[in-house]
Tab-separated table of C-alpha atoms in Angstrom:
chain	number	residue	atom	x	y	z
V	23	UNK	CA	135.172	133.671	102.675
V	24	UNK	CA	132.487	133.177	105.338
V	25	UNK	CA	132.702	129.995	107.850
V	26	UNK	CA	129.095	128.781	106.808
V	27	UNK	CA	130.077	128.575	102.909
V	28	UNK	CA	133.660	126.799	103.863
V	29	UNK	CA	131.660	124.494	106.172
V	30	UNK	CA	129.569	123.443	103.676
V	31	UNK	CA	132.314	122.957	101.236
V	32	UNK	CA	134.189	120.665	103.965
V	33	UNK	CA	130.952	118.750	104.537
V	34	UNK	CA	130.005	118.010	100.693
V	35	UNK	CA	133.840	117.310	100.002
V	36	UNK	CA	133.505	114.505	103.426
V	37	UNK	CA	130.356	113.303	102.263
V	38	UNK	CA	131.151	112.429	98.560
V	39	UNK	CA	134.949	111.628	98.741
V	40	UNK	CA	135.959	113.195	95.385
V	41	UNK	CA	139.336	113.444	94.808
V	42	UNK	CA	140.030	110.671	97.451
V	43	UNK	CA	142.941	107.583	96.468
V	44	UNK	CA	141.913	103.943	96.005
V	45	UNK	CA	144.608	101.529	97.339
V	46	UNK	CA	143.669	98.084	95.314
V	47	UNK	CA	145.912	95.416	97.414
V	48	UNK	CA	144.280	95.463	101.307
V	49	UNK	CA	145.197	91.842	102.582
V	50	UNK	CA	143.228	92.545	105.382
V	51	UNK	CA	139.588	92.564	103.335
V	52	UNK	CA	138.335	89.444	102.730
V	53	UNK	CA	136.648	91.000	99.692
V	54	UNK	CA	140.041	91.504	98.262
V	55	UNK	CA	140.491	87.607	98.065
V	56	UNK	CA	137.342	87.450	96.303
V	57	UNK	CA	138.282	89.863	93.875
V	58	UNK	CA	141.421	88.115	92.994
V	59	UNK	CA	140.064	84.630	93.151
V	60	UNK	CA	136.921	85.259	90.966
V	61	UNK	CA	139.047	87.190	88.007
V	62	UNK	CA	141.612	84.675	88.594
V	63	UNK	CA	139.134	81.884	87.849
V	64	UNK	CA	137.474	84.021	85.110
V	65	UNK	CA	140.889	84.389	83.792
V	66	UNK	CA	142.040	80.775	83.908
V	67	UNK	CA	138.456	79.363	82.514
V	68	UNK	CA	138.270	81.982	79.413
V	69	UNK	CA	142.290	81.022	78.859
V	70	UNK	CA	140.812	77.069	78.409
V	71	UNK	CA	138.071	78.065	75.953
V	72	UNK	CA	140.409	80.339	74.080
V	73	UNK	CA	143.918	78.358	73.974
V	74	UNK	CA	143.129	75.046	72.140
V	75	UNK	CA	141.741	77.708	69.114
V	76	UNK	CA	145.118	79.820	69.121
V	77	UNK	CA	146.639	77.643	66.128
V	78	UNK	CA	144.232	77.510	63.405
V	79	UNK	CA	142.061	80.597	64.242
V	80	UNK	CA	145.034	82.502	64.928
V	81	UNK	CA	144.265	85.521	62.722
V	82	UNK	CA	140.536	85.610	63.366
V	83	UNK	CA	141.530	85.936	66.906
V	84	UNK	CA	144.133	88.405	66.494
V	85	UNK	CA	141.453	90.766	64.620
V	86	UNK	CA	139.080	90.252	67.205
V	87	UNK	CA	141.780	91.364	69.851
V	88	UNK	CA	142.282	94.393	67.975
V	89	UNK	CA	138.766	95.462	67.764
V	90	UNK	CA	137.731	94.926	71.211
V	91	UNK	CA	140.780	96.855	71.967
V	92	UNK	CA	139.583	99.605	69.842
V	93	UNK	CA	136.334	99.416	70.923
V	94	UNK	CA	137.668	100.093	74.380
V	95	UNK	CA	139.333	102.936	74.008
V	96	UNK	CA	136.286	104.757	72.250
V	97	UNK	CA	133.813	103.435	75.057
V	98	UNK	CA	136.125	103.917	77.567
V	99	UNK	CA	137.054	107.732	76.561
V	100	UNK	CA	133.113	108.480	76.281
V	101	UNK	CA	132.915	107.251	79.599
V	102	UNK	CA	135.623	109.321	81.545
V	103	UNK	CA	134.667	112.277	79.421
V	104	UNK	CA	130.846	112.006	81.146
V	105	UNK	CA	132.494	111.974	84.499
V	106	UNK	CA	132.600	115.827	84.880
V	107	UNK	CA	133.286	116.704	88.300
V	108	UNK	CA	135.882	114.471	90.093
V	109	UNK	CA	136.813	111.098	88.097
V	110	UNK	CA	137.232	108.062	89.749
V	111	UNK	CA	140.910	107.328	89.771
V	112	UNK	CA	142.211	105.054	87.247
V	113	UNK	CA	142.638	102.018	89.630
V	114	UNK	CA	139.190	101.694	90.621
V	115	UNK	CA	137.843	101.858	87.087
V	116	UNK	CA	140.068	99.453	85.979
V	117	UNK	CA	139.085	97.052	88.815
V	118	UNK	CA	135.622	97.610	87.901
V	119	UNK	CA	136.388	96.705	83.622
V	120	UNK	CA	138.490	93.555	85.031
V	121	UNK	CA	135.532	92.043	87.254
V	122	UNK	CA	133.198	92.312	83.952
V	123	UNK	CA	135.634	91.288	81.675
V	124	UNK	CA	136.617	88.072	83.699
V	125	UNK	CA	134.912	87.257	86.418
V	126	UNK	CA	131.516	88.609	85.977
V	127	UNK	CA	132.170	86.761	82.518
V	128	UNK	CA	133.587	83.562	82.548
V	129	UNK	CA	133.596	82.617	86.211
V	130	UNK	CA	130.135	83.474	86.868
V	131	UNK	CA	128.133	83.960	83.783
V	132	UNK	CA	129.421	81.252	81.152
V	133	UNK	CA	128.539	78.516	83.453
V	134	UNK	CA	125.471	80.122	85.022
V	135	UNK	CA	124.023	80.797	81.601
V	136	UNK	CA	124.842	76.873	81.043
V	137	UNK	CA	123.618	75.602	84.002
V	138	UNK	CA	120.292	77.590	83.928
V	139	UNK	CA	119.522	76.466	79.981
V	140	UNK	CA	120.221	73.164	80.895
V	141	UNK	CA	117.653	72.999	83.624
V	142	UNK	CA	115.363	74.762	81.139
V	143	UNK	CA	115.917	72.270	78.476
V	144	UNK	CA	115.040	69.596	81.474
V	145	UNK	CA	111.968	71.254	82.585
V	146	UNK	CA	110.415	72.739	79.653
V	147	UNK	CA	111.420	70.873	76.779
V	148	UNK	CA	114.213	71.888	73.418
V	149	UNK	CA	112.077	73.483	72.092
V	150	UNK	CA	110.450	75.890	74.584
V	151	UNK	CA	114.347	76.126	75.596
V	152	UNK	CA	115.479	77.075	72.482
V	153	UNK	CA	112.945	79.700	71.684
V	154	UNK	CA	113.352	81.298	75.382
V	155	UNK	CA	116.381	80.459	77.256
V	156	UNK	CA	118.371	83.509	76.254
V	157	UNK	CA	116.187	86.191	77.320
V	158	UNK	CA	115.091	84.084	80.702
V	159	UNK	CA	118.995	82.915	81.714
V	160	UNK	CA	121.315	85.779	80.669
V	161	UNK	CA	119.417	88.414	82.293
V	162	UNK	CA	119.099	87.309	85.193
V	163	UNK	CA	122.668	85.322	85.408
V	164	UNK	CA	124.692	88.628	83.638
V	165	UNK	CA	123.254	91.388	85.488
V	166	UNK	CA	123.422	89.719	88.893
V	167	UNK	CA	126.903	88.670	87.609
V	168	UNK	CA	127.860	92.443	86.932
V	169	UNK	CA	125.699	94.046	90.003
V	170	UNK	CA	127.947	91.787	92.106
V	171	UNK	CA	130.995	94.086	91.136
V	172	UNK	CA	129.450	97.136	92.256
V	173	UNK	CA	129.041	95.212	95.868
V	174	UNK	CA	132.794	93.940	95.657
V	175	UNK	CA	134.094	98.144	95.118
V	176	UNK	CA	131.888	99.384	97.917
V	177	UNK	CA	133.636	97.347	100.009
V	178	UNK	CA	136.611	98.228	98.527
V	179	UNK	CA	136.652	101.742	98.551
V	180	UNK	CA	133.388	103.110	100.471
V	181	UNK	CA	134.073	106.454	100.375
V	182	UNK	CA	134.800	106.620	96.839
V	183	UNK	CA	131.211	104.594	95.839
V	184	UNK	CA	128.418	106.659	97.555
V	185	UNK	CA	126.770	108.399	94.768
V	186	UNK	CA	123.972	107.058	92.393
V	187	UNK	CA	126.416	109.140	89.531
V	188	UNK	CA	129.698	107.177	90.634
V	189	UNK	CA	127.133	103.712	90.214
V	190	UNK	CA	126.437	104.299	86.697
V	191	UNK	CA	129.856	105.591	85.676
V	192	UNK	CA	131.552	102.135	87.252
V	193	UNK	CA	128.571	100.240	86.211
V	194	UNK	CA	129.309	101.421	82.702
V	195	UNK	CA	132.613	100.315	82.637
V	196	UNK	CA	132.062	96.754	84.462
V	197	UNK	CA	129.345	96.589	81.380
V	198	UNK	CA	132.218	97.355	79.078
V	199	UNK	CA	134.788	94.886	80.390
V	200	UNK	CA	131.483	92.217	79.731
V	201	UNK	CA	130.898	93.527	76.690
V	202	UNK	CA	134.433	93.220	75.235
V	203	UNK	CA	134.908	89.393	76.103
V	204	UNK	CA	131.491	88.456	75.275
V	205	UNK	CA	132.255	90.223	71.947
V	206	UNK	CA	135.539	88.652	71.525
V	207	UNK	CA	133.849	85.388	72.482
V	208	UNK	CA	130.918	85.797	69.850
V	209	UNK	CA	133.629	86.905	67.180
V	210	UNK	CA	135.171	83.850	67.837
V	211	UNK	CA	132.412	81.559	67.635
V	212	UNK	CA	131.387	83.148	64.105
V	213	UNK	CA	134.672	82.730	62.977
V	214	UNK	CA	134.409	79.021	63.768
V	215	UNK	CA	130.940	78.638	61.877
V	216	UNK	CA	130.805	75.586	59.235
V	217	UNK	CA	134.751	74.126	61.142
V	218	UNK	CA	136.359	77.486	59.971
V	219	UNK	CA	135.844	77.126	56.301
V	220	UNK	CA	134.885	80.916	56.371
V	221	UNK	CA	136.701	82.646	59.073
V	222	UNK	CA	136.425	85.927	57.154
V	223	UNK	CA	132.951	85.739	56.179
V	224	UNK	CA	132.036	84.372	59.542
V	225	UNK	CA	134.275	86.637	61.365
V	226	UNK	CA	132.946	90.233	60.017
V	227	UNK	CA	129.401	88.876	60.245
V	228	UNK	CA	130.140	88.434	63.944
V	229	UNK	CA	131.372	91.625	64.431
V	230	UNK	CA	129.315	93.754	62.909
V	231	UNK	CA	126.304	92.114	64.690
V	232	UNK	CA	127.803	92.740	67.928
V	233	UNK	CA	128.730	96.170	66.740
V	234	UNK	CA	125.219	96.894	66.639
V	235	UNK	CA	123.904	95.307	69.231
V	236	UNK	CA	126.767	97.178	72.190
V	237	UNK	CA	124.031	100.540	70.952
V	238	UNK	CA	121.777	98.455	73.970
V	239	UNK	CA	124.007	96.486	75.701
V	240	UNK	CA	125.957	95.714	78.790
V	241	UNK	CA	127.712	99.130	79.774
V	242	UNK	CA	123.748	101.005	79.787
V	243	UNK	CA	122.434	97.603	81.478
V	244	UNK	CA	124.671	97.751	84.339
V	245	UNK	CA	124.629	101.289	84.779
V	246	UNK	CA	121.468	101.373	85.523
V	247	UNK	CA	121.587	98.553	87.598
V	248	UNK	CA	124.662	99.475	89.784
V	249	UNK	CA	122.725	103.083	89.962
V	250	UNK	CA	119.732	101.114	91.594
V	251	UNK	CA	121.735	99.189	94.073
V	252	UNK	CA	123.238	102.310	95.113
V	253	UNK	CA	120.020	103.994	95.622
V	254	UNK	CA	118.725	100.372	97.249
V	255	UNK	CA	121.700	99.950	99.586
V	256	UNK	CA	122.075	103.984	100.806
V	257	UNK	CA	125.042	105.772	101.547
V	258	UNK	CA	126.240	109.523	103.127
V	259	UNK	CA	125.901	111.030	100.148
V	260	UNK	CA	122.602	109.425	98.910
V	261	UNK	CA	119.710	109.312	101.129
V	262	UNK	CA	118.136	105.179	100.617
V	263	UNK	CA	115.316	105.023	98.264
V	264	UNK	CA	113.971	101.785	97.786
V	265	UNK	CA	111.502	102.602	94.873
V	266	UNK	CA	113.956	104.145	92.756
V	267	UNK	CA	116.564	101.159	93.469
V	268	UNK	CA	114.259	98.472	92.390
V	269	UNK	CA	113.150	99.998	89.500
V	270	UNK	CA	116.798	101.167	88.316
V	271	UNK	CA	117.860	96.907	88.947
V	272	UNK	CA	114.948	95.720	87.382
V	273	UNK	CA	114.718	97.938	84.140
V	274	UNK	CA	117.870	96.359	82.490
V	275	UNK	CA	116.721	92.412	83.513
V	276	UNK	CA	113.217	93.615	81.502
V	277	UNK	CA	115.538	95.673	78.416
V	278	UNK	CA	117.971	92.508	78.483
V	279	UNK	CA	115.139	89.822	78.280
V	280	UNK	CA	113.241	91.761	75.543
V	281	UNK	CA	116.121	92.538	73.403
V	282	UNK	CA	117.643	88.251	74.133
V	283	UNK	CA	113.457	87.554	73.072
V	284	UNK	CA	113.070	89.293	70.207
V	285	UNK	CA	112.149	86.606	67.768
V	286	UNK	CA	110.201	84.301	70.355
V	287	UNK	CA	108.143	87.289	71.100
V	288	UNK	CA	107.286	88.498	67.155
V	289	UNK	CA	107.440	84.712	66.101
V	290	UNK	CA	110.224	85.247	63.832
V	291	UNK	CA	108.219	88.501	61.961
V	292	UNK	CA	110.547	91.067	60.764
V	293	UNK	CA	108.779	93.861	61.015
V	294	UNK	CA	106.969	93.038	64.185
V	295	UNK	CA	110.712	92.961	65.080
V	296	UNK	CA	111.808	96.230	64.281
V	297	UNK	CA	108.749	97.060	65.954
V	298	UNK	CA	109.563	95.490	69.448
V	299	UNK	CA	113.812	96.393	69.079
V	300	UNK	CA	112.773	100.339	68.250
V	301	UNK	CA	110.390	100.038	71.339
V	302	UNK	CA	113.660	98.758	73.463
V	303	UNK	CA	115.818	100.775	72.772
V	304	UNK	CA	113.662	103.859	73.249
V	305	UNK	CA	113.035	101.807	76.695
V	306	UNK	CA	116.730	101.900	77.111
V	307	UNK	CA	117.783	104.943	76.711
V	308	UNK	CA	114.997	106.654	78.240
V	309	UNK	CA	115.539	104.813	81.271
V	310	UNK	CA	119.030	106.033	81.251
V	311	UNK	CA	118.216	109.556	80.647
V	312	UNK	CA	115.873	109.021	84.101
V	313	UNK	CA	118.359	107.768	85.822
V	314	UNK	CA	120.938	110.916	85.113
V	315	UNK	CA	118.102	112.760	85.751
V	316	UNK	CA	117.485	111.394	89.559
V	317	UNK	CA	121.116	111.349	90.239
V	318	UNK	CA	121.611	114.866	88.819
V	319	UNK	CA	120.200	117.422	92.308
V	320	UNK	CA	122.467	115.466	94.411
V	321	UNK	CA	125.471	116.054	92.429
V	322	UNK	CA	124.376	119.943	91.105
V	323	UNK	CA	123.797	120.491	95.074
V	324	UNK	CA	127.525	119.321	96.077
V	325	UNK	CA	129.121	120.989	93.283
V	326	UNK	CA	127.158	124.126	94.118
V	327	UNK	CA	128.324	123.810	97.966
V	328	UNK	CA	132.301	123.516	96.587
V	329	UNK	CA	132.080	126.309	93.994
V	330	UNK	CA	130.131	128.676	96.629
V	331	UNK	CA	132.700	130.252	98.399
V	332	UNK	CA	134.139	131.534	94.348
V	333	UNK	CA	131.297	132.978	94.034
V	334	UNK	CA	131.470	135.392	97.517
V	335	UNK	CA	135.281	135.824	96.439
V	336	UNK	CA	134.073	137.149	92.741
V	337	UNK	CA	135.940	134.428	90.945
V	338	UNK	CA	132.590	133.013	89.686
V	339	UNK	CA	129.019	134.087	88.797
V	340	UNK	CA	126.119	132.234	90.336
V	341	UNK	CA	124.983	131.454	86.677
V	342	UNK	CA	128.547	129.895	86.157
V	343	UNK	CA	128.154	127.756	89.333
V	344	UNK	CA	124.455	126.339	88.270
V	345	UNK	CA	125.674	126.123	84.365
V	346	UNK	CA	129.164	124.125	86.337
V	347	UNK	CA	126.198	121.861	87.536
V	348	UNK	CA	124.853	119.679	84.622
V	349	UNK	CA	125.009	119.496	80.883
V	350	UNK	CA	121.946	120.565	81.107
V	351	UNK	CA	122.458	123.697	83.023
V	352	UNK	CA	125.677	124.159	80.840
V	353	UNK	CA	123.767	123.766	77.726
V	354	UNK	CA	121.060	126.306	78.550
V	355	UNK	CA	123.445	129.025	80.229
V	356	UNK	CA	125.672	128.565	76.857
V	357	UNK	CA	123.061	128.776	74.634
V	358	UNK	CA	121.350	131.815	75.873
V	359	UNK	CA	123.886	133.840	75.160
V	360	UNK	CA	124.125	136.955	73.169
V	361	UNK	CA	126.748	136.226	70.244
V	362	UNK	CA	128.648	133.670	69.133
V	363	UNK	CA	131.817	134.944	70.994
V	364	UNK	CA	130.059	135.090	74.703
V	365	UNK	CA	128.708	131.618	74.007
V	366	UNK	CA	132.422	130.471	73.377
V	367	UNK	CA	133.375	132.470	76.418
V	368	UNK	CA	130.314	131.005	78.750
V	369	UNK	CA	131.809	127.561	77.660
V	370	UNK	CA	135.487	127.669	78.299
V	371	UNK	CA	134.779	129.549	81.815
V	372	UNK	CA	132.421	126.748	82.732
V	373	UNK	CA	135.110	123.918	81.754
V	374	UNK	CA	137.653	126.030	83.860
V	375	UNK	CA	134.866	126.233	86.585
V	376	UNK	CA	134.257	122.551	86.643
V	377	UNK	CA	138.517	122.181	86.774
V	378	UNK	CA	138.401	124.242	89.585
V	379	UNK	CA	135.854	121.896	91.493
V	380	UNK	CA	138.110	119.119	90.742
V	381	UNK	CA	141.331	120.731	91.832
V	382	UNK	CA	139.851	121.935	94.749
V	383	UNK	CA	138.382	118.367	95.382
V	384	UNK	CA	141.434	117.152	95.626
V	385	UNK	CA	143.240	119.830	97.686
V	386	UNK	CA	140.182	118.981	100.086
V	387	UNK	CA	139.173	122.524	99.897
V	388	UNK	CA	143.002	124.605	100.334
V	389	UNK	CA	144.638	126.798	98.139
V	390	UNK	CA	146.972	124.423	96.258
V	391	UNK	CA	148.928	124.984	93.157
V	392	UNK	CA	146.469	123.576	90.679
V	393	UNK	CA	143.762	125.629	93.149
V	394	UNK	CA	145.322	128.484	92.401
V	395	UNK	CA	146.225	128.045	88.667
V	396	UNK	CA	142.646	127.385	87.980
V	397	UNK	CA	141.516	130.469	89.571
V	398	UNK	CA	143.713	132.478	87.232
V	399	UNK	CA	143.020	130.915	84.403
V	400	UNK	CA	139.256	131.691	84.951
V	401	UNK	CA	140.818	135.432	85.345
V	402	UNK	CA	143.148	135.212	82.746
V	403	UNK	CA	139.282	134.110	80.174
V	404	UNK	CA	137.739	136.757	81.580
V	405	UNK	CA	140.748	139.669	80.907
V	406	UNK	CA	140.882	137.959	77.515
V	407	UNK	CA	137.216	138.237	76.638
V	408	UNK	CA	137.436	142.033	77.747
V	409	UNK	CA	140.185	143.046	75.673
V	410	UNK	CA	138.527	141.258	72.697
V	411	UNK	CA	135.406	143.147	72.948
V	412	UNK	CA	136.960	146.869	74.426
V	413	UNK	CA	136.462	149.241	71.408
V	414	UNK	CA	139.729	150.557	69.910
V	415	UNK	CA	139.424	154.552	69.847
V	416	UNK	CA	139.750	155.936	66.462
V	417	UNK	CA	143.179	157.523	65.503
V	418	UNK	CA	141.704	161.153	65.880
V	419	UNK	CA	140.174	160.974	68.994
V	420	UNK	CA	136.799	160.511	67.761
């Protein structure tokens, strides 16, 4: 391999961290007390709003447990399965779900939201509060709430937080741990409805509004907004770029307020409505397809600068390198090809191209086991593809 491809392989590998540890417990950052004295707190204040409902909402809260549970698992597996190249270890992302799920929550948002309607309801009136204090309070309470944790893991783990990619991914899952207490606390509050008389009827109504509403909700708001602070703040791996930051931060405050709005915006009118909640979500996800799109050259251009030097050794095709770059690039090298059997054979190579980045990401660039195993199994596709299409000569030599 040439020094000027290696190089550039050791710089993108120093520059974005992948496949670097995160040590949690570091007495010696103050932002580690923070940490565990805000989800402490969180922790303690949803444990007083919970507890004195454990006896006679017992089994509403037990089903509510076992759907946000669920509900975890499917989010969270979505989540890991978008990080392609080098996932964030295991402690980091669950650092990020327990800041939204306690003290992005109940430590900073529950009383926030409170304190803000109240001063609302001062200024303005019940019934001006009423109609408008949810989509002018949460917004700007929750995301700031959230945002916050992407602040608290930079100075955690710096190296490991540098692209606008690794903002959305642990935005996504701060968004998630928010999500699943706010929808356990919502279940629970349905479930309570007319002193409990209903707890069923109450209960699944709860649910199954929430269950619609996490389509736009806190994992895509704080995504984008982590994304943004990323771009805002700068880092190694991601030139600063101001325009893009404050745009990314305040998209999901606008998509939050609209959505919290609804009905003081239409004036109650169904259709008008649909109208306006069709219009945010398209908003919404649009504004998340943007953002993958921004953060996308960055990451194509350091996965190209790993995977380089396979391609000088003949392990890898430059197609397979840009298609190892993006869904996008994946998609379109898959789909281009031929027959149905090179499109299944352009799409396991790519996988094993993309587990090659990450094994080699984690070796820091040398020839480890796992380095090594992935290169053969890339052979071993390629010798198996071969032999699968090599015509068998005909018993009489014809």
């Amino acid at each position: 391999m040439s020094a000027g491809l290696l190089e550039a392989r050791a710089a993108a590998l120093d520059q974005t961290a992948w496949g670097e540890k995160f040590r949690l417990v570091q007495p010696r950052n103050v932002v580690f007390w923070i940490l565990l004295w805000l989800c402490t707190a969180g922790t303690v204040k949803g444990w007083q709003m919970f507890a004195p409902l454990s006896g006679y909402f017992a089994r509403s809260m037990f089903i509510s447990g076992v759907v946000a549970v669920v509900s975890v698992i499917l989010w969270g597996w979505w989540f890991r399965h978008i990080d392609r190249h080098e996932r964030q270890p295991l402690t980091l992302v669950a650092t990020a779900f327990v800041w939204g799920a306690t003290a992005a929550t109940f430590a900073i948002a529950v009383p926030g939201n409170g304190a803000l309607s109240s001063l609302y309801t001062k200024v303005f009136g019940q019934v001006w509060a009423q109609d408008w204090q949810a989509g002018l309070s949460a917004p700007l309470v929750e995301e700031t709430a959230k945002g916050a944790g992407i602040l608290v893991l930079i100075a955690l783990a710096p190296r490991l937080v540098r692209t606008p990619t690794d903002g959305i991914l642990l935005g996504a899952f701060i968004g998630l741990g928010f999500q699943t207490s706010e929808d356990f606390l919502y279940s629970i509050v349905g479930a309570t409805r007319g002193f409990g008389a209903d707890q069923t009827d109450g209960l699944a109504h709860s649910i199954g509004l929430r269950a619609f509403s996490d389509i736009v909700s806190h994992p895509l708001f704080t995504a984008l907004f982590c994304a943004g602070v990323i771009y805002l703040l700068g880092s190694p791996a991601q030139p600063r770029r101001i325009g893009r930051g404050l745009a990314l931060i305040l998209a999901p405050i606008i998509i939050h307020g609209v959505w919290d709005s609804m009905l003081a915006i239409t004036g109650a009118d169904q259709s008008l409505s649909l109208v306006v909640m069709v219009g945010d979500l398209v908003f919404a996800l649009s504004a998340l397809w943007i953002a993958f799109g921004w953060a996308h050259p960055r990451e194509a251009h350091f996965v190209r600068d790993v995977l380089a030097p396979e391609i000088e050794t003949g392990v890898l095709t430059d197609d397979e390198v840009t298609a190892a770059g993006g869904w996008r690039q994946q998609r379109r090298y898959v789909v281009h090809a031929p027959s149905r059997a090179e499109r299944r054979r352009r799409r396991h190579i790519v996988r094993a191209a993309v587990d090659l980045c990450t094994d080699l990401a984690i070796s820091k660039g040398t020839d480890s086991d796992d380095v090594i195993h992935s290169r053969r199994e890339i052979a071993r596709l390629r010798e198996a593809t071969t032999k699968v299409h090599t015509p068998v000569p005909a018993a009489d030599g014809s």
